[in-house]
Amino acid sequence: MPAPGELTFAVPRGAKKPPRHLADLSPAERREAVAALGEKPFRAKQLSQHYFARFADDPAAWTDIPAAARGRLAEDLLPELMTVVRHASCDDGDTRKTLWKLFDGTLVESVLMRYPDRVTMCISSQAGCGMNCPFCATGQAGLDRNLSTAEIVHQIVAGMRSLRDGEVPGSAGSADAARLSNIVFMGMGEPLANYKRVVGAIRRLTDPEPDGLGLSQRGITVSTVGLVPAMYRFADEGFKCRLAVSLHAPDDELRDTLVPVNTRWKVREVLDAAWHYAEVSGRRISIEYALIRDVNDQAWRADRLGRLLKNHRVHVNLIPLNPTPGSKWTASRPEDERAFVAALEAHGVPVTVRDTRGQEIDGACGQLAAAER
Ligand code: SAH
């Protein structure tokens, strides 16, 4: 029996490990690593300042560190983790998707979305995904490997640097709106199946500068298919992050097919774990529900969902299905979507329909990487 919260999803054998990076390490581990190179421990703080506060991973810019030491420190602690394959923009430049190539050639995606009052970044936690949801492009390709903590963090560091340098001006173009405040783990991968590295990444994102990026936990959303033991373990971390649960069906019969891990943890158990998280964190649970025409969008399913959710600390996010290439499924008819919303509202359950940013740049999970392959 695995310990509670230990997951047994296999990572493909033979996967090489990404190089160790400053962002993989806690502040104490950084001091040890620097000392092991024969450098003064305070260099760890200087490096952290360069990376987390200035996004400067080019050693030429580290003028407070002797030139002779820079190369050694850079090689050991700030190796290149990923390179841009390409960017794709739409929505008047307010949405920019980036396809990254990692050290071993695997591909992952991140998306930056500018809104008038905030910037949200959608990041990947795994290369590929092992959850096999049939409507999701990433699910079709399977799992390549887990991302390291630093590979997760670096997507955000790169996004913040692009914003700072004015590379993503957006339609608004104002500097005020250029601050990254929201991070969603809704790119490739199942974050709770890469538990330790995702938790490490949340610490790096939220530790104050220069130990980390100084972002607010409240602006971070972790989205899960419903890995129940890991949801309880995540509640124990004491974060104030938002938890999103990809439900997609209120009944086990349909959910077994749309979110195959449901054959292991049922709707009831997933929701109980979600309510536990809401209680411990004080945050409303976000329920994700992709509306798929004539599959999960019937009025009776909306009513059943409303009954399951009412009187809980919850908000429903309806996502019009973004069809993956070759899929037999498509988004719901507008009248069915309206009826679905009305049925939830009749139970007093707050609901919004997600705006569909980035459709013309293959915005749905995994589509950019799938096109590249
Ligand atoms: N593995 C995590 C996070 C990644 S996906 C999870 O499943 O929650 C983020 C959200 O996008 C999930 O709710 C997922 O079900 C949804 N999604 C994936 N493909 C989609 C598509 N083609 N159309 C609409 N939503 C999709």
GROMACS .gro file of C-alpha atoms and ligand atoms in nm:
model
  399
    1MET     CA    1   0.000   0.000   0.000
    2PRO     CA    2   0.140   0.340  -0.089
    3ALA     CA    3   0.141   0.598   0.192
    4PRO     CA    4  -0.147   0.845   0.177
    5GLY     CA    5  -0.075   1.101  -0.091
    6GLU     CA    6   0.194   0.888  -0.253
    7LEU     CA    7   0.092   0.828  -0.608
    8THR     CA    8   0.183   0.533  -0.812
    9PHE     CA    9   0.154   0.670  -1.165
   10ALA     CA   10   0.458   0.550  -1.351
   11VAL     CA   11   0.695   0.787  -1.523
   12PRO     CA   12   0.838   0.634  -1.841
   13ARG     CA   13   1.164   0.451  -1.780
   14GLY     CA   14   1.486   0.587  -1.916
   15ALA     CA   15   1.376   0.951  -1.881
   16LYS     CA   16   1.683   1.167  -1.821
   17LYS     CA   17   1.687   1.412  -1.535
   18PRO     CA   18   1.691   1.784  -1.609
   19PRO     CA   19   2.000   1.969  -1.480
   20ARG     CA   20   1.986   2.097  -1.124
   21HIS     CA   21   1.904   2.467  -1.102
   22LEU     CA   22   1.892   2.735  -0.835
   23ALA     CA   23   1.510   2.728  -0.848
   24ASP     CA   24   1.509   2.360  -0.747
   25LEU     CA   25   1.672   2.448  -0.417
   26SER     CA   26   1.555   2.601  -0.092
   27PRO     CA   27   1.756   2.902   0.031
   28ALA     CA   28   1.953   2.677   0.271
   29GLU     CA   29   2.030   2.427  -0.007
   30ARG     CA   30   2.150   2.714  -0.229
   31ARG     CA   31   2.403   2.819   0.037
   32GLU     CA   32   2.531   2.462   0.061
   33ALA     CA   33   2.558   2.431  -0.317
   34VAL     CA   34   2.753   2.756  -0.341
   35ALA     CA   35   2.984   2.652  -0.056
   36ALA     CA   36   3.044   2.318  -0.228
   37LEU     CA   37   3.189   2.518  -0.520
   38GLY     CA   38   3.430   2.688  -0.282
   39GLU     CA   39   3.238   3.016  -0.290
   40LYS     CA   40   3.122   3.230   0.000
   41PRO     CA   41   2.767   3.132   0.108
   42PHE     CA   42   2.642   3.491   0.058
   43ARG     CA   43   2.684   3.438  -0.315
   44ALA     CA   44   2.366   3.228  -0.292
   45LYS     CA   45   2.167   3.537  -0.199
   46GLN     CA   46   2.329   3.737  -0.478
   47LEU     CA   47   2.241   3.469  -0.731
   48SER     CA   48   1.885   3.452  -0.599
   49GLN     CA   49   1.859   3.829  -0.633
   50HIS     CA   50   1.974   3.809  -0.995
   51TYR     CA   51   1.741   3.526  -1.085
   52PHE     CA   52   1.422   3.588  -0.884
   53ALA     CA   53   1.428   3.968  -0.856
   54ARG     CA   54   1.599   4.075  -1.182
   55PHE     CA   55   1.538   3.768  -1.403
   56ALA     CA   56   1.904   3.802  -1.503
   57ASP     CA   57   2.035   3.455  -1.578
   58ASP     CA   58   2.317   3.587  -1.800
   59PRO     CA   59   2.636   3.588  -1.586
   60ALA     CA   60   2.764   3.895  -1.771
   61ALA     CA   61   2.510   4.101  -1.577
   62TRP     CA   62   2.627   3.980  -1.233
   63THR     CA   63   2.862   4.270  -1.168
   64ASP     CA   64   2.864   4.216  -0.791
   65ILE     CA   65   3.025   3.873  -0.837
   66PRO     CA   66   3.391   3.844  -0.943
   67ALA     CA   67   3.414   3.759  -1.310
   68ALA     CA   68   3.623   3.449  -1.235
   69ALA     CA   69   3.345   3.299  -1.021
   70ARG     CA   70   3.054   3.378  -1.252
   71GLY     CA   71   3.111   3.102  -1.505
   72ARG     CA   72   3.144   2.836  -1.238
   73LEU     CA   73   2.831   2.952  -1.055
   74ALA     CA   74   2.631   2.981  -1.377
   75GLU     CA   75   2.730   2.638  -1.497
   76ASP     CA   76   2.650   2.471  -1.168
   77LEU     CA   77   2.340   2.663  -1.058
   78LEU     CA   78   2.187   2.840  -1.355
   79PRO     CA   79   2.210   2.598  -1.648
   80GLU     CA   80   1.988   2.672  -1.948
   81LEU     CA   81   1.665   2.482  -1.885
   82MET     CA   82   1.464   2.555  -2.196
   83THR     CA   83   1.463   2.745  -2.522
   84VAL     CA   84   1.176   2.907  -2.710
   85VAL     CA   85   1.064   2.709  -3.016
   86ARG     CA   86   0.813   2.979  -3.102
   87HIS     CA   87   0.560   3.227  -2.975
   88ALA     CA   88   0.207   3.261  -3.112
   89SER     CA   89  -0.008   3.563  -3.034
   90CYS     CA   90  -0.373   3.651  -3.079
   91ASP     CA   91  -0.649   3.861  -2.920
   92ASP     CA   92  -0.468   4.180  -3.037
   93GLY     CA   93  -0.151   4.062  -2.868
   94ASP     CA   94  -0.320   4.012  -2.531
   95THR     CA   95  -0.268   3.635  -2.548
   96ARG     CA   96   0.072   3.487  -2.619
   97LYS     CA   97   0.144   3.120  -2.619
   98THR     CA   98   0.500   2.989  -2.600
   99LEU     CA   99   0.621   2.650  -2.706
  100TRP     CA  100   0.936   2.548  -2.516
  101LYS     CA  101   1.194   2.282  -2.587
  102LEU     CA  102   1.351   2.131  -2.275
  103PHE     CA  103   1.709   2.002  -2.242
  104ASP     CA  104   1.612   1.656  -2.368
  105GLY     CA  105   1.400   1.777  -2.660
  106THR     CA  106   1.061   1.738  -2.489
  107LEU     CA  107   0.808   2.012  -2.563
  108VAL     CA  108   0.590   2.204  -2.320
  109GLU     CA  109   0.365   2.508  -2.345
  110SER     CA  110   0.287   2.815  -2.141
  111VAL     CA  111   0.036   3.092  -2.212
  112LEU     CA  112   0.040   3.454  -2.101
  113MET     CA  113  -0.294   3.638  -2.096
  114ARG     CA  114  -0.323   4.013  -2.046
  115TYR     CA  115  -0.646   4.157  -1.908
  116PRO     CA  116  -0.712   4.525  -1.835
  117ASP     CA  117  -0.642   4.481  -1.465
  118ARG     CA  118  -0.416   4.177  -1.440
  119VAL     CA  119  -0.196   3.927  -1.618
  120THR     CA  120  -0.252   3.553  -1.588
  121MET     CA  121  -0.007   3.285  -1.685
  122CYS     CA  122  -0.103   2.928  -1.759
  123ILE     CA  123   0.187   2.689  -1.704
  124SER     CA  124   0.273   2.322  -1.750
  125SER     CA  125   0.367   2.088  -1.467
  126GLN     CA  126   0.450   1.780  -1.676
  127ALA     CA  127   0.563   1.714  -2.031
  128GLY     CA  128   0.251   1.540  -2.158
  129CYS     CA  129   0.000   1.391  -1.916
  130GLY     CA  130  -0.089   1.043  -1.800
  131MET     CA  131  -0.455   1.107  -1.719
  132ASN     CA  132  -0.582   1.022  -2.066
  133CYS     CA  133  -0.894   1.242  -2.077
  134PRO     CA  134  -1.033   1.180  -2.428
  135PHE     CA  135  -1.128   1.543  -2.508
  136CYS     CA  136  -0.783   1.684  -2.418
  137ALA     CA  137  -0.498   1.709  -2.671
  138THR     CA  138  -0.233   1.652  -2.403
  139GLY     CA  139  -0.417   1.345  -2.276
  140GLN     CA  140  -0.399   1.187  -2.621
  141ALA     CA  141  -0.021   1.200  -2.637
  142GLY     CA  142   0.051   1.039  -2.298
  143LEU     CA  143   0.311   1.132  -2.037
  144ASP     CA  144   0.671   1.209  -2.137
  145ARG     CA  145   0.799   1.300  -1.793
  146ASN     CA  146   0.760   1.517  -1.486
  147LEU     CA  147   0.898   1.869  -1.502
  148SER     CA  148   1.151   1.967  -1.238
  149THR     CA  149   1.062   2.244  -0.995
  150ALA     CA  150   1.294   2.479  -1.183
  151GLU     CA  151   1.139   2.391  -1.520
  152ILE     CA  152   0.801   2.489  -1.378
  153VAL     CA  153   0.930   2.809  -1.216
  154HIS     CA  154   1.129   2.917  -1.519
  155GLN     CA  155   0.817   2.941  -1.737
  156ILE     CA  156   0.700   3.217  -1.503
  157VAL     CA  157   1.038   3.386  -1.470
  158ALA     CA  158   1.055   3.403  -1.850
  159GLY     CA  159   0.700   3.541  -1.867
  160MET     CA  160   0.773   3.808  -1.606
  161ARG     CA  161   1.088   3.907  -1.789
  162SER     CA  162   0.899   3.936  -2.120
  163LEU     CA  163   0.640   4.159  -1.955
  164ARG     CA  164   0.903   4.376  -1.789
  165ASP     CA  165   1.091   4.416  -2.116
  166GLY     CA  166   0.775   4.521  -2.301
  167GLU     CA  167   0.775   4.217  -2.529
  168VAL     CA  168   0.405   4.157  -2.466
  169PRO     CA  169   0.259   4.506  -2.492
  170GLY     CA  170  -0.095   4.385  -2.550
  171SER     CA  171  -0.377   4.606  -2.671
  172ALA     CA  172  -0.378   4.812  -2.350
  173GLY     CA  173  -0.004   4.870  -2.355
  174SER     CA  174  -0.004   5.018  -2.006
  175ALA     CA  175   0.271   4.933  -1.765
  176ASP     CA  176   0.029   4.911  -1.469
  177ALA     CA  177  -0.148   4.617  -1.620
  178ALA     CA  178   0.178   4.438  -1.689
  179ARG     CA  179   0.223   4.288  -1.344
  180LEU     CA  180   0.183   3.914  -1.332
  181SER     CA  181  -0.059   3.833  -1.052
  182ASN     CA  182  -0.228   3.506  -1.143
  183ILE     CA  183  -0.077   3.166  -1.215
  184VAL     CA  184  -0.290   2.871  -1.320
  185PHE     CA  185  -0.158   2.515  -1.337
  186MET     CA  186  -0.379   2.447  -1.639
  187GLY     CA  187  -0.119   2.387  -1.904
  188MET     CA  188   0.012   2.041  -1.979
  189GLY     CA  189   0.012   1.780  -1.706
  190GLU     CA  190  -0.162   1.680  -1.386
  191PRO     CA  191   0.003   1.894  -1.116
  192LEU     CA  192  -0.089   1.663  -0.826
  193ALA     CA  193   0.074   1.368  -1.005
  194ASN     CA  194   0.404   1.563  -0.988
  195TYR     CA  195   0.335   1.655  -0.630
  196LYS     CA  196   0.670   1.737  -0.470
  197ARG     CA  197   0.798   1.944  -0.760
  198VAL     CA  198   0.475   2.140  -0.789
  199VAL     CA  199   0.475   2.217  -0.416
  200GLY     CA  200   0.841   2.321  -0.449
  201ALA     CA  201   0.745   2.548  -0.737
  202ILE     CA  202   0.465   2.709  -0.533
  203ARG     CA  203   0.721   2.785  -0.261
  204ARG     CA  204   0.962   2.944  -0.510
  205LEU     CA  205   0.677   3.147  -0.663
  206THR     CA  206   0.550   3.274  -0.330
  207ASP     CA  207   0.861   3.309  -0.112
  208PRO     CA  208   0.942   3.679  -0.075
  209GLU     CA  209   1.220   3.825  -0.292
  210PRO     CA  210   1.500   3.737  -0.326
  211ASP     CA  211   1.435   3.382  -0.201
  212GLY     CA  212   1.150   3.355  -0.451
  213LEU     CA  213   0.931   3.561  -0.682
  214GLY     CA  214   0.712   3.710  -0.408
  215LEU     CA  215   0.378   3.628  -0.574
  216SER     CA  216   0.063   3.589  -0.364
  217GLN     CA  217  -0.059   3.236  -0.289
  218ARG     CA  218  -0.412   3.365  -0.346
  219GLY     CA  219  -0.331   3.427  -0.711
  220ILE     CA  220  -0.225   3.067  -0.775
  221THR     CA  221  -0.472   2.802  -0.896
  222VAL     CA  222  -0.387   2.433  -0.897
  223SER     CA  223  -0.618   2.236  -1.125
  224THR     CA  224  -0.661   1.862  -1.074
  225VAL     CA  225  -0.851   1.569  -1.222
  226GLY     CA  226  -0.922   1.468  -0.861
  227LEU     CA  227  -0.632   1.263  -0.721
  228VAL     CA  228  -0.797   1.229  -0.383
  229PRO     CA  229  -0.504   1.135  -0.154
  230ALA     CA  230  -0.295   1.414  -0.301
  231MET     CA  231  -0.580   1.662  -0.252
  232TYR     CA  232  -0.580   1.586   0.124
  233ARG     CA  233  -0.203   1.611   0.134
  234PHE     CA  234  -0.220   1.943  -0.049
  235ALA     CA  235  -0.466   2.075   0.212
  236ASP     CA  236  -0.204   1.993   0.479
  237GLU     CA  237   0.053   2.222   0.312
  238GLY     CA  238  -0.141   2.519   0.449
  239PHE     CA  239  -0.136   2.717   0.123
  240LYS     CA  240  -0.400   2.978   0.041
  241CYS     CA  241  -0.397   2.874  -0.325
  242ARG     CA  242  -0.716   2.811  -0.514
  243LEU     CA  243  -0.797   2.450  -0.599
  244ALA     CA  244  -0.981   2.378  -0.925
  245VAL     CA  245  -1.138   2.036  -0.981
  246SER     CA  246  -1.195   1.917  -1.337
  247LEU     CA  247  -1.529   1.748  -1.283
  248HIS     CA  248  -1.687   1.750  -1.633
  249ALA     CA  249  -1.972   1.518  -1.522
  250PRO     CA  250  -2.180   1.485  -1.206
  251ASP     CA  251  -2.232   1.109  -1.244
  252ASP     CA  252  -1.971   0.834  -1.219
  253GLU     CA  253  -2.095   0.655  -1.527
  254LEU     CA  254  -2.009   0.942  -1.762
  255ARG     CA  255  -1.712   1.070  -1.560
  256ASP     CA  256  -1.548   0.726  -1.580
  257THR     CA  257  -1.518   0.788  -1.955
  258LEU     CA  258  -1.439   1.165  -1.961
  259VAL     CA  259  -1.188   1.161  -1.673
  260PRO     CA  260  -1.068   0.800  -1.662
  261VAL     CA  261  -0.904   0.833  -1.318
  262ASN     CA  262  -1.264   0.846  -1.191
  263THR     CA  263  -1.263   0.467  -1.202
  264ARG     CA  264  -1.025   0.493  -0.905
  265TRP     CA  265  -1.169   0.791  -0.715
  266LYS     CA  266  -1.540   0.860  -0.756
  267VAL     CA  267  -1.726   1.192  -0.783
  268ARG     CA  268  -1.838   1.168  -0.419
  269GLU     CA  269  -1.480   1.115  -0.291
  270VAL     CA  270  -1.339   1.390  -0.512
  271LEU     CA  271  -1.598   1.640  -0.389
  272ASP     CA  272  -1.545   1.542  -0.025
  273ALA     CA  273  -1.172   1.605  -0.066
  274ALA     CA  274  -1.251   1.939  -0.233
  275TRP     CA  275  -1.479   2.049   0.055
  276HIS     CA  276  -1.204   1.954   0.297
  277TYR     CA  277  -0.962   2.176   0.105
  278ALA     CA  278  -1.214   2.463   0.104
  279GLU     CA  279  -1.250   2.438   0.479
  280VAL     CA  280  -0.879   2.423   0.553
  281SER     CA  281  -0.777   2.696   0.306
  282GLY     CA  282  -1.078   2.924   0.336
  283ARG     CA  283  -1.089   2.939  -0.045
  284ARG     CA  284  -1.383   2.863  -0.272
  285ILE     CA  285  -1.338   2.555  -0.488
  286SER     CA  286  -1.349   2.609  -0.861
  287ILE     CA  287  -1.532   2.335  -1.050
  288GLU     CA  288  -1.421   2.305  -1.412
  289TYR     CA  289  -1.680   2.169  -1.651
  290ALA     CA  290  -1.608   2.154  -2.025
  291LEU     CA  291  -1.943   2.168  -2.203
  292ILE     CA  292  -1.948   1.901  -2.474
  293ARG     CA  293  -2.248   1.893  -2.709
  294ASP     CA  294  -2.492   1.611  -2.630
  295VAL     CA  295  -2.233   1.440  -2.408
  296ASN     CA  296  -2.244   1.616  -2.070
  297ASP     CA  297  -2.458   1.926  -2.134
  298GLN     CA  298  -2.811   1.793  -2.069
  299ALA     CA  299  -3.041   1.987  -1.836
  300TRP     CA  300  -3.074   1.686  -1.606
  301ARG     CA  301  -2.698   1.674  -1.559
  302ALA     CA  302  -2.695   2.045  -1.478
  303ASP     CA  303  -2.964   1.985  -1.218
  304ARG     CA  304  -2.772   1.693  -1.071
  305LEU     CA  305  -2.454   1.903  -1.059
  306GLY     CA  306  -2.646   2.182  -0.885
  307ARG     CA  307  -2.769   1.941  -0.618
  308LEU     CA  308  -2.416   1.812  -0.554
  309LEU     CA  309  -2.268   2.160  -0.522
  310LYS     CA  310  -2.532   2.372  -0.356
  311ASN     CA  311  -2.457   2.514  -0.013
  312HIS     CA  312  -2.085   2.456  -0.060
  313ARG     CA  313  -1.804   2.710  -0.099
  314VAL     CA  314  -1.783   2.672  -0.474
  315HIS     CA  315  -1.788   2.840  -0.810
  316VAL     CA  316  -1.848   2.665  -1.143
  317ASN     CA  317  -1.638   2.751  -1.447
  318LEU     CA  318  -1.806   2.628  -1.764
  319ILE     CA  319  -1.556   2.590  -2.049
  320PRO     CA  320  -1.695   2.566  -2.404
  321LEU     CA  321  -1.514   2.262  -2.542
  322ASN     CA  322  -1.221   2.358  -2.761
  323PRO     CA  323  -1.232   2.067  -3.007
  324THR     CA  324  -0.902   1.889  -3.060
  325PRO     CA  325  -0.809   1.797  -3.418
  326GLY     CA  326  -0.997   1.489  -3.534
  327SER     CA  327  -1.228   1.489  -3.234
  328LYS     CA  328  -1.587   1.378  -3.279
  329TRP     CA  329  -1.692   1.618  -3.004
  330THR     CA  330  -1.771   1.986  -3.017
  331ALA     CA  331  -1.893   2.270  -2.797
  332SER     CA  332  -2.252   2.289  -2.675
  333ARG     CA  333  -2.526   2.478  -2.857
  334PRO     CA  334  -2.577   2.829  -2.714
  335GLU     CA  335  -2.930   2.742  -2.594
  336ASP     CA  336  -2.804   2.432  -2.410
  337GLU     CA  337  -2.525   2.636  -2.252
  338ARG     CA  338  -2.781   2.895  -2.135
  339ALA     CA  339  -3.007   2.625  -1.992
  340PHE     CA  340  -2.710   2.468  -1.811
  341VAL     CA  341  -2.621   2.801  -1.651
  342ALA     CA  342  -2.984   2.863  -1.552
  343ALA     CA  343  -3.018   2.518  -1.392
  344LEU     CA  344  -2.711   2.578  -1.174
  345GLU     CA  345  -2.829   2.925  -1.081
  346ALA     CA  346  -3.164   2.780  -0.980
  347HIS     CA  347  -2.972   2.593  -0.707
  348GLY     CA  348  -2.795   2.914  -0.604
  349VAL     CA  349  -2.460   2.789  -0.740
  350PRO     CA  350  -2.238   3.070  -0.877
  351VAL     CA  351  -2.139   3.003  -1.236
  352THR     CA  352  -1.945   3.174  -1.514
  353VAL     CA  353  -1.870   3.071  -1.870
  354ARG     CA  354  -1.498   3.095  -1.934
  355ASP     CA  355  -1.385   3.330  -2.207
  356THR     CA  356  -1.214   3.127  -2.474
  357ARG     CA  357  -0.883   3.303  -2.516
  358GLY     CA  358  -0.641   3.184  -2.775
  359GLN     CA  359  -0.860   2.958  -2.987
  360GLU     CA  360  -0.697   3.058  -3.314
  361ILE     CA  361  -0.353   2.973  -3.176
  362ASP     CA  362  -0.449   2.621  -3.069
  363GLY     CA  363  -0.511   2.751  -2.719
  364ALA     CA  364  -0.655   2.431  -2.579
  365CYS     CA  365  -0.435   2.226  -2.358
  366GLY     CA  366  -0.157   2.056  -2.552
  367GLN     CA  367  -0.261   2.162  -2.902
  368LEU     CA  368   0.052   2.361  -2.984
  369ALA     CA  369   0.283   2.080  -2.882
  370ALA     CA  370   0.065   1.829  -3.067
  371ALA     CA  371   0.089   2.037  -3.386
  372GLU     CA  372   0.469   2.044  -3.354
  373ARG     CA  373   0.495   1.669  -3.321
  374SAH     N1  374  -0.463   1.806  -1.542
  374SAH     C1  375  -0.524   1.921  -1.481
  374SAH     C2  376  -0.483   2.055  -1.539
  374SAH     C3  377  -0.467   2.071  -1.688
  374SAH     S1  378  -0.602   2.104  -1.795
  374SAH     C4  379  -0.673   1.907  -1.487
  374SAH     O1  380  -0.724   1.822  -1.558
  374SAH     O2  381  -0.742   1.978  -1.414
  374SAH     C5  382  -0.689   2.245  -1.744
  374SAH     C6  383  -0.838   2.235  -1.776
  374SAH     O3  384  -0.862   2.236  -1.918
  374SAH     C7  385  -0.899   2.105  -1.724
  374SAH     O4  386  -1.022   2.133  -1.662
  374SAH     C8  387  -0.919   2.026  -1.852
  374SAH     O5  388  -1.016   1.927  -1.835
  374SAH     C9  389  -0.956   2.134  -1.950
  374SAH     N2  390  -0.945   2.097  -2.091
  374SAH    C10  391  -0.854   2.015  -2.149
  374SAH     N3  392  -0.876   2.005  -2.281
  374SAH    C11  393  -0.983   2.082  -2.309
  374SAH    C12  394  -1.054   2.111  -2.430
  374SAH     N4  395  -1.019   2.059  -2.546
  374SAH     N5  396  -1.159   2.196  -2.421
  374SAH    C13  397  -1.194   2.251  -2.302
  374SAH     N6  398  -1.132   2.226  -2.185
  374SAH    C14  399  -1.027   2.142  -2.188
   0.00000   0.00000   0.00000
